[in-house]
Amino acid sequence: MRYRAKLWDDVVEVADVGEEAASFIQSKMKTVEDTFDNVRVVSMIPHVSKRKTDDRYSPNATLNPFNGSLPNVSLADGFPLLVASEKSLDELNCRLRAKKKSPLPMSRFRPNIVLKGISSAFEEDNWKAIQIGGPSGPILHIVKGCPRCKQSCTDQLTGKRGTEPLETLRDFRALGKNQEDVYFAQNALMAQPMLSSFATINVGDSITVLTTGHPVWDMDTVQAE
């Protein structure tokens, strides 16, 4: 079965992935709230629906080299890649411990790529381009900070929602246009090569920072729920 689903301002066609997946998700979500008995699990349909990244944050190097089209993004929030560093999480958890609160795992922020061995917390704010895995590895453009919503306050194991990390992030990561949206991790796009090829990264690959610059935060007020 297919549905039309809305994500932000985009409407895309999605496919229901079946009763087994739906039943599993419904059973887990009902333990938190009884209103999720109609929840379905869906997948975007390749070559049928397309979502594009925001052109305001998409560098020329990330555009299709042949037709100039914007990068695709599936059912992720707005960008296909999210880069976070363990050093930044350590800084957040240090502040949580100072408040006598429990530290949080990286999974709360749901990054695709987690970096280890960075010299300072939130150093990634100032990166513009990085290369992973040596001179022949893929180049990622760091396009803007990721504003965090209440989903980061949900314990993925229990489904229970608290006030952290947003409460503590507001102490030192309320940045951007309205000084209210709080940021953790950086959205990224891959540079598009002239010749079509697959890019592979592996756990343990080295990271080279190619260029740096001023941080980029959202141009609009987000206040995502």
PDB file of C-alpha atoms in Angstrom:
ATOM      1  CA  MET A   1       0.000   0.000   0.000  1.00  0.00           C
ATOM      2  CA  ARG A   2       1.129   3.512  -0.752  1.00  0.00           C
ATOM      3  CA  TYR A   3       0.466   6.754   1.078  1.00  0.00           C
ATOM      4  CA  ARG A   4       1.196  10.404   0.569  1.00  0.00           C
ATOM      5  CA  ALA A   5       3.165  11.656   3.554  1.00  0.00           C
ATOM      6  CA  LYS A   6       4.131  15.165   4.573  1.00  0.00           C
ATOM      7  CA  LEU A   7       7.513  15.993   6.080  1.00  0.00           C
ATOM      8  CA  TRP A   8       7.988  19.708   6.772  1.00  0.00           C
ATOM      9  CA  ASP A   9       6.884  21.364   3.505  1.00  0.00           C
ATOM     10  CA  ASP A  10       7.477  18.292   1.352  1.00  0.00           C
ATOM     11  CA  VAL A  11       4.795  15.805   0.293  1.00  0.00           C
ATOM     12  CA  VAL A  12       6.195  12.459  -0.879  1.00  0.00           C
ATOM     13  CA  GLU A  13       4.833   9.073  -1.871  1.00  0.00           C
ATOM     14  CA  VAL A  14       5.798   6.276   0.524  1.00  0.00           C
ATOM     15  CA  ALA A  15       5.239   2.540   0.681  1.00  0.00           C
ATOM     16  CA  ASP A  16       3.914   0.630   3.685  1.00  0.00           C
ATOM     17  CA  VAL A  17       6.511  -1.997   4.613  1.00  0.00           C
ATOM     18  CA  GLY A  18       4.004  -4.461   6.067  1.00  0.00           C
ATOM     19  CA  GLU A  19       2.062  -5.713   9.060  1.00  0.00           C
ATOM     20  CA  GLU A  20       4.994  -7.303  10.871  1.00  0.00           C
ATOM     21  CA  ALA A  21       6.889  -4.014  11.124  1.00  0.00           C
ATOM     22  CA  ALA A  22       3.734  -2.068  12.000  1.00  0.00           C
ATOM     23  CA  SER A  23       2.720  -4.527  14.733  1.00  0.00           C
ATOM     24  CA  PHE A  24       6.169  -4.391  16.285  1.00  0.00           C
ATOM     25  CA  ILE A  25       6.263  -0.581  16.376  1.00  0.00           C
ATOM     26  CA  GLN A  26       2.677  -0.351  17.635  1.00  0.00           C
ATOM     27  CA  SER A  27       3.385  -2.780  20.478  1.00  0.00           C
ATOM     28  CA  LYS A  28       6.388  -0.765  21.604  1.00  0.00           C
ATOM     29  CA  MET A  29       4.690   2.623  21.335  1.00  0.00           C
ATOM     30  CA  LYS A  30       1.561   1.479  23.177  1.00  0.00           C
ATOM     31  CA  THR A  31       3.675   0.906  26.277  1.00  0.00           C
ATOM     32  CA  VAL A  32       4.102   4.685  26.404  1.00  0.00           C
ATOM     33  CA  GLU A  33       0.736   5.903  25.096  1.00  0.00           C
ATOM     34  CA  ASP A  34      -2.433   4.162  23.880  1.00  0.00           C
ATOM     35  CA  THR A  35      -3.011   6.397  20.867  1.00  0.00           C
ATOM     36  CA  PHE A  36      -0.475   4.744  18.560  1.00  0.00           C
ATOM     37  CA  ASP A  37      -2.506   1.737  17.384  1.00  0.00           C
ATOM     38  CA  ASN A  38      -2.672   3.051  13.801  1.00  0.00           C
ATOM     39  CA  VAL A  39       1.029   3.809  13.394  1.00  0.00           C
ATOM     40  CA  ARG A  40       2.568   2.415  10.207  1.00  0.00           C
ATOM     41  CA  VAL A  41       6.170   1.972   9.094  1.00  0.00           C
ATOM     42  CA  VAL A  42       6.839   3.388   5.646  1.00  0.00           C
ATOM     43  CA  SER A  43       9.690   3.715   3.213  1.00  0.00           C
ATOM     44  CA  MET A  44      10.334   6.238   0.493  1.00  0.00           C
ATOM     45  CA  ILE A  45       9.898   4.821  -3.007  1.00  0.00           C
ATOM     46  CA  PRO A  46      13.067   5.209  -5.117  1.00  0.00           C
ATOM     47  CA  HIS A  47      12.629   7.047  -8.422  1.00  0.00           C
ATOM     48  CA  VAL A  48       9.020   7.932  -7.543  1.00  0.00           C
ATOM     49  CA  SER A  49       9.335  10.660  -4.938  1.00  0.00           C
ATOM     50  CA  LYS A  50      12.303  12.900  -4.324  1.00  0.00           C
ATOM     51  CA  ARG A  51      13.104  15.356  -1.583  1.00  0.00           C
ATOM     52  CA  LYS A  52      15.851  17.925  -2.020  1.00  0.00           C
ATOM     53  CA  THR A  53      18.051  19.656   0.499  1.00  0.00           C
ATOM     54  CA  ASP A  54      17.638  23.361   1.230  1.00  0.00           C
ATOM     55  CA  ASP A  55      19.463  25.330  -1.455  1.00  0.00           C
ATOM     56  CA  ARG A  56      20.474  27.983   1.079  1.00  0.00           C
ATOM     57  CA  TYR A  57      22.796  25.503   2.765  1.00  0.00           C
ATOM     58  CA  SER A  58      23.906  23.385  -0.212  1.00  0.00           C
ATOM     59  CA  PRO A  59      27.350  24.384  -1.591  1.00  0.00           C
ATOM     60  CA  ASN A  60      27.988  24.192  -5.327  1.00  0.00           C
ATOM     61  CA  ALA A  61      30.347  21.255  -4.804  1.00  0.00           C
ATOM     62  CA  THR A  62      27.415  19.170  -3.526  1.00  0.00           C
ATOM     63  CA  LEU A  63      25.204  19.765  -6.576  1.00  0.00           C
ATOM     64  CA  ASN A  64      24.854  17.253  -9.382  1.00  0.00           C
ATOM     65  CA  PRO A  65      27.812  18.094 -11.695  1.00  0.00           C
ATOM     66  CA  PHE A  66      25.774  17.444 -14.849  1.00  0.00           C
ATOM     67  CA  ASN A  67      22.436  19.160 -14.236  1.00  0.00           C
ATOM     68  CA  GLY A  68      23.084  21.255 -11.129  1.00  0.00           C
ATOM     69  CA  SER A  69      20.270  19.644  -9.142  1.00  0.00           C
ATOM     70  CA  LEU A  70      20.308  19.702  -5.356  1.00  0.00           C
ATOM     71  CA  PRO A  71      21.286  16.630  -3.314  1.00  0.00           C
ATOM     72  CA  ASN A  72      18.544  14.175  -2.439  1.00  0.00           C
ATOM     73  CA  VAL A  73      17.424  13.441   1.090  1.00  0.00           C
ATOM     74  CA  SER A  74      15.027  10.650   2.057  1.00  0.00           C
ATOM     75  CA  LEU A  75      12.840  10.770   5.189  1.00  0.00           C
ATOM     76  CA  ALA A  76      15.551  12.303   7.332  1.00  0.00           C
ATOM     77  CA  ASP A  77      14.835  15.714   8.815  1.00  0.00           C
ATOM     78  CA  GLY A  78      16.562  17.860   6.207  1.00  0.00           C
ATOM     79  CA  PHE A  79      19.976  16.453   5.303  1.00  0.00           C
ATOM     80  CA  PRO A  80      21.282  12.938   4.637  1.00  0.00           C
ATOM     81  CA  LEU A  81      24.288  13.092   6.969  1.00  0.00           C
ATOM     82  CA  LEU A  82      24.787  14.191  10.572  1.00  0.00           C
ATOM     83  CA  VAL A  83      28.280  14.425  12.037  1.00  0.00           C
ATOM     84  CA  ALA A  84      28.905  14.476  15.787  1.00  0.00           C
ATOM     85  CA  SER A  85      31.997  14.215  17.966  1.00  0.00           C
ATOM     86  CA  GLU A  86      32.547  12.309  21.186  1.00  0.00           C
ATOM     87  CA  LYS A  87      34.390  15.317  22.608  1.00  0.00           C
ATOM     88  CA  SER A  88      31.279  17.455  22.300  1.00  0.00           C
ATOM     89  CA  LEU A  89      29.184  14.773  23.991  1.00  0.00           C
ATOM     90  CA  ASP A  90      31.781  14.610  26.776  1.00  0.00           C
ATOM     91  CA  GLU A  91      31.344  18.347  27.358  1.00  0.00           C
ATOM     92  CA  LEU A  92      27.566  17.995  27.557  1.00  0.00           C
ATOM     93  CA  ASN A  93      27.804  15.028  29.924  1.00  0.00           C
ATOM     94  CA  CYS A  94      30.285  16.879  32.127  1.00  0.00           C
ATOM     95  CA  ARG A  95      27.706  19.626  32.558  1.00  0.00           C
ATOM     96  CA  LEU A  96      24.973  17.073  33.259  1.00  0.00           C
ATOM     97  CA  ARG A  97      27.075  15.411  35.962  1.00  0.00           C
ATOM     98  CA  ALA A  98      27.713  18.818  37.530  1.00  0.00           C
ATOM     99  CA  LYS A  99      23.930  19.079  37.919  1.00  0.00           C
ATOM    100  CA  LYS A 100      23.825  15.586  39.462  1.00  0.00           C
ATOM    101  CA  LYS A 101      22.139  14.233  36.337  1.00  0.00           C
ATOM    102  CA  SER A 102      22.889  11.084  34.376  1.00  0.00           C
ATOM    103  CA  PRO A 103      25.057  11.277  31.261  1.00  0.00           C
ATOM    104  CA  LEU A 104      23.450  10.577  27.904  1.00  0.00           C
ATOM    105  CA  PRO A 105      24.515   8.235  25.092  1.00  0.00           C
ATOM    106  CA  MET A 106      25.365   9.468  21.608  1.00  0.00           C
ATOM    107  CA  SER A 107      22.319   7.604  20.290  1.00  0.00           C
ATOM    108  CA  ARG A 108      20.080  10.386  21.645  1.00  0.00           C
ATOM    109  CA  PHE A 109      21.352  12.583  18.792  1.00  0.00           C
ATOM    110  CA  ARG A 110      21.133   9.916  16.064  1.00  0.00           C
ATOM    111  CA  PRO A 111      24.234  10.848  14.026  1.00  0.00           C
ATOM    112  CA  ASN A 112      25.399   8.894  10.971  1.00  0.00           C
ATOM    113  CA  ILE A 113      29.066   9.628  11.644  1.00  0.00           C
ATOM    114  CA  VAL A 114      30.687   9.851  15.088  1.00  0.00           C
ATOM    115  CA  LEU A 115      34.183  11.291  15.378  1.00  0.00           C
ATOM    116  CA  LYS A 116      36.716  10.315  18.035  1.00  0.00           C
ATOM    117  CA  GLY A 117      39.949  12.047  18.972  1.00  0.00           C
ATOM    118  CA  ILE A 118      38.876  15.622  18.210  1.00  0.00           C
ATOM    119  CA  SER A 119      40.971  18.060  20.241  1.00  0.00           C
ATOM    120  CA  SER A 120      38.204  20.313  21.581  1.00  0.00           C
ATOM    121  CA  ALA A 121      34.461  20.183  22.129  1.00  0.00           C
ATOM    122  CA  PHE A 122      32.350  21.602  19.292  1.00  0.00           C
ATOM    123  CA  GLU A 123      35.412  22.141  17.126  1.00  0.00           C
ATOM    124  CA  GLU A 124      33.241  20.770  14.314  1.00  0.00           C
ATOM    125  CA  ASP A 125      31.164  23.989  14.407  1.00  0.00           C
ATOM    126  CA  ASN A 126      33.927  25.717  12.442  1.00  0.00           C
ATOM    127  CA  TRP A 127      34.627  23.031   9.865  1.00  0.00           C
ATOM    128  CA  LYS A 128      33.585  23.624   6.277  1.00  0.00           C
ATOM    129  CA  ALA A 129      34.937  20.525   4.523  1.00  0.00           C
ATOM    130  CA  ILE A 130      36.464  17.284   5.757  1.00  0.00           C
ATOM    131  CA  GLN A 131      37.850  14.235   4.013  1.00  0.00           C
ATOM    132  CA  ILE A 132      37.399  10.761   5.417  1.00  0.00           C
ATOM    133  CA  GLY A 133      39.823   7.906   4.852  1.00  0.00           C
ATOM    134  CA  GLY A 134      42.737   9.591   3.123  1.00  0.00           C
ATOM    135  CA  PRO A 135      43.307  11.442  -0.170  1.00  0.00           C
ATOM    136  CA  SER A 136      40.964   9.217  -2.169  1.00  0.00           C
ATOM    137  CA  GLY A 137      38.192   9.234   0.407  1.00  0.00           C
ATOM    138  CA  PRO A 138      34.890  11.113   0.164  1.00  0.00           C
ATOM    139  CA  ILE A 139      34.751  14.826   0.959  1.00  0.00           C
ATOM    140  CA  LEU A 140      31.935  16.014   3.203  1.00  0.00           C
ATOM    141  CA  HIS A 141      30.810  19.631   3.333  1.00  0.00           C
ATOM    142  CA  ILE A 142      29.687  20.707   6.788  1.00  0.00           C
ATOM    143  CA  VAL A 143      26.706  22.878   5.916  1.00  0.00           C
ATOM    144  CA  LYS A 144      25.021  23.954   9.149  1.00  0.00           C
ATOM    145  CA  GLY A 145      24.429  23.115  12.786  1.00  0.00           C
ATOM    146  CA  CYS A 146      21.583  20.793  13.736  1.00  0.00           C
ATOM    147  CA  PRO A 147      18.908  22.342  15.987  1.00  0.00           C
ATOM    148  CA  ARG A 148      17.679  19.785  18.493  1.00  0.00           C
ATOM    149  CA  CYS A 149      14.053  19.009  19.244  1.00  0.00           C
ATOM    150  CA  LYS A 150      12.274  17.169  22.050  1.00  0.00           C
ATOM    151  CA  GLN A 151      13.007  13.845  20.357  1.00  0.00           C
ATOM    152  CA  SER A 152      16.493  14.052  21.865  1.00  0.00           C
ATOM    153  CA  CYS A 153      14.817  14.011  25.305  1.00  0.00           C
ATOM    154  CA  THR A 154      13.274  10.589  24.643  1.00  0.00           C
ATOM    155  CA  ASP A 155      14.955   7.511  26.086  1.00  0.00           C
ATOM    156  CA  GLN A 156      14.975   5.103  23.135  1.00  0.00           C
ATOM    157  CA  LEU A 157      14.987   2.076  25.439  1.00  0.00           C
ATOM    158  CA  THR A 158      11.979   3.028  27.573  1.00  0.00           C
ATOM    159  CA  GLY A 159      10.110   5.573  25.436  1.00  0.00           C
ATOM    160  CA  LYS A 160       9.990   7.960  28.387  1.00  0.00           C
ATOM    161  CA  ARG A 161      10.631  11.650  27.765  1.00  0.00           C
ATOM    162  CA  GLY A 162      12.467  13.978  30.127  1.00  0.00           C
ATOM    163  CA  THR A 163      13.914  17.488  29.918  1.00  0.00           C
ATOM    164  CA  GLU A 164      17.497  16.637  28.990  1.00  0.00           C
ATOM    165  CA  PRO A 165      19.587  17.322  26.997  1.00  0.00           C
ATOM    166  CA  LEU A 166      17.643  20.423  25.878  1.00  0.00           C
ATOM    167  CA  GLU A 167      17.629  22.007  29.329  1.00  0.00           C
ATOM    168  CA  THR A 168      21.401  21.883  29.683  1.00  0.00           C
ATOM    169  CA  LEU A 169      22.118  22.669  26.040  1.00  0.00           C
ATOM    170  CA  ARG A 170      20.211  25.918  26.537  1.00  0.00           C
ATOM    171  CA  ASP A 171      22.888  26.934  29.052  1.00  0.00           C
ATOM    172  CA  PHE A 172      25.630  27.076  26.429  1.00  0.00           C
ATOM    173  CA  ARG A 173      24.355  26.056  22.977  1.00  0.00           C
ATOM    174  CA  ALA A 174      21.448  28.470  22.426  1.00  0.00           C
ATOM    175  CA  LEU A 175      22.713  29.871  19.156  1.00  0.00           C
ATOM    176  CA  GLY A 176      21.487  31.191  15.841  1.00  0.00           C
ATOM    177  CA  LYS A 177      18.908  33.767  14.922  1.00  0.00           C
ATOM    178  CA  ASN A 178      16.748  33.787  18.030  1.00  0.00           C
ATOM    179  CA  GLN A 179      19.297  32.588  20.600  1.00  0.00           C
ATOM    180  CA  GLU A 180      16.745  29.948  21.607  1.00  0.00           C
ATOM    181  CA  ASP A 181      17.296  27.022  19.252  1.00  0.00           C
ATOM    182  CA  VAL A 182      19.922  24.712  20.735  1.00  0.00           C
ATOM    183  CA  TYR A 183      22.477  22.956  18.564  1.00  0.00           C
ATOM    184  CA  PHE A 184      24.355  19.675  18.746  1.00  0.00           C
ATOM    185  CA  ALA A 185      26.145  18.048  15.772  1.00  0.00           C
ATOM    186  CA  GLN A 186      26.514  19.273  12.201  1.00  0.00           C
ATOM    187  CA  ASN A 187      24.538  18.506   9.048  1.00  0.00           C
ATOM    188  CA  ALA A 188      26.689  17.448   6.108  1.00  0.00           C
ATOM    189  CA  LEU A 189      26.524  16.798   2.367  1.00  0.00           C
ATOM    190  CA  MET A 190      28.921  14.802   0.228  1.00  0.00           C
ATOM    191  CA  ALA A 191      30.788  16.471  -2.596  1.00  0.00           C
ATOM    192  CA  GLN A 192      29.637  15.107  -5.955  1.00  0.00           C
ATOM    193  CA  PRO A 193      32.423  13.722  -8.186  1.00  0.00           C
ATOM    194  CA  MET A 194      32.344  14.262 -11.944  1.00  0.00           C
ATOM    195  CA  LEU A 195      32.499  10.528 -12.494  1.00  0.00           C
ATOM    196  CA  SER A 196      29.881   8.350 -10.854  1.00  0.00           C
ATOM    197  CA  SER A 197      31.425   6.226  -8.133  1.00  0.00           C
ATOM    198  CA  PHE A 198      30.610   4.661  -4.803  1.00  0.00           C
ATOM    199  CA  ALA A 199      32.138   6.218  -1.704  1.00  0.00           C
ATOM    200  CA  THR A 200      32.989   3.939   1.206  1.00  0.00           C
ATOM    201  CA  ILE A 201      33.907   4.867   4.754  1.00  0.00           C
ATOM    202  CA  ASN A 202      34.924   2.502   7.524  1.00  0.00           C
ATOM    203  CA  VAL A 203      35.085   2.526  11.298  1.00  0.00           C
ATOM    204  CA  GLY A 204      38.504   3.845  12.270  1.00  0.00           C
ATOM    205  CA  ASP A 205      39.066   5.953   9.138  1.00  0.00           C
ATOM    206  CA  SER A 206      41.110   9.109   9.612  1.00  0.00           C
ATOM    207  CA  ILE A 207      39.579  12.571   9.249  1.00  0.00           C
ATOM    208  CA  THR A 208      41.314  15.484   7.562  1.00  0.00           C
ATOM    209  CA  VAL A 209      39.891  18.979   8.027  1.00  0.00           C
ATOM    210  CA  LEU A 210      40.253  20.676   4.649  1.00  0.00           C
ATOM    211  CA  THR A 211      38.727  24.099   5.302  1.00  0.00           C
ATOM    212  CA  THR A 212      37.308  26.030   8.260  1.00  0.00           C
ATOM    213  CA  GLY A 213      35.141  29.114   8.685  1.00  0.00           C
ATOM    214  CA  HIS A 214      32.415  30.708  10.739  1.00  0.00           C
ATOM    215  CA  PRO A 215      29.648  28.433  12.072  1.00  0.00           C
ATOM    216  CA  VAL A 216      26.336  28.365  10.223  1.00  0.00           C
ATOM    217  CA  TRP A 217      23.073  28.230  12.163  1.00  0.00           C
ATOM    218  CA  ASP A 218      19.515  28.238  10.844  1.00  0.00           C
ATOM    219  CA  MET A 219      18.465  31.359   8.984  1.00  0.00           C
ATOM    220  CA  ASP A 220      14.908  30.862  10.222  1.00  0.00           C
ATOM    221  CA  THR A 221      13.540  30.365  13.704  1.00  0.00           C
ATOM    222  CA  VAL A 222      13.149  26.619  14.128  1.00  0.00           C
ATOM    223  CA  GLN A 223      11.867  25.701  17.605  1.00  0.00           C
ATOM    224  CA  ALA A 224      11.156  22.193  16.415  1.00  0.00           C
ATOM    225  CA  GLU A 225       8.920  20.048  18.559  1.00  0.00           C
TER     226      GLU A 225
END
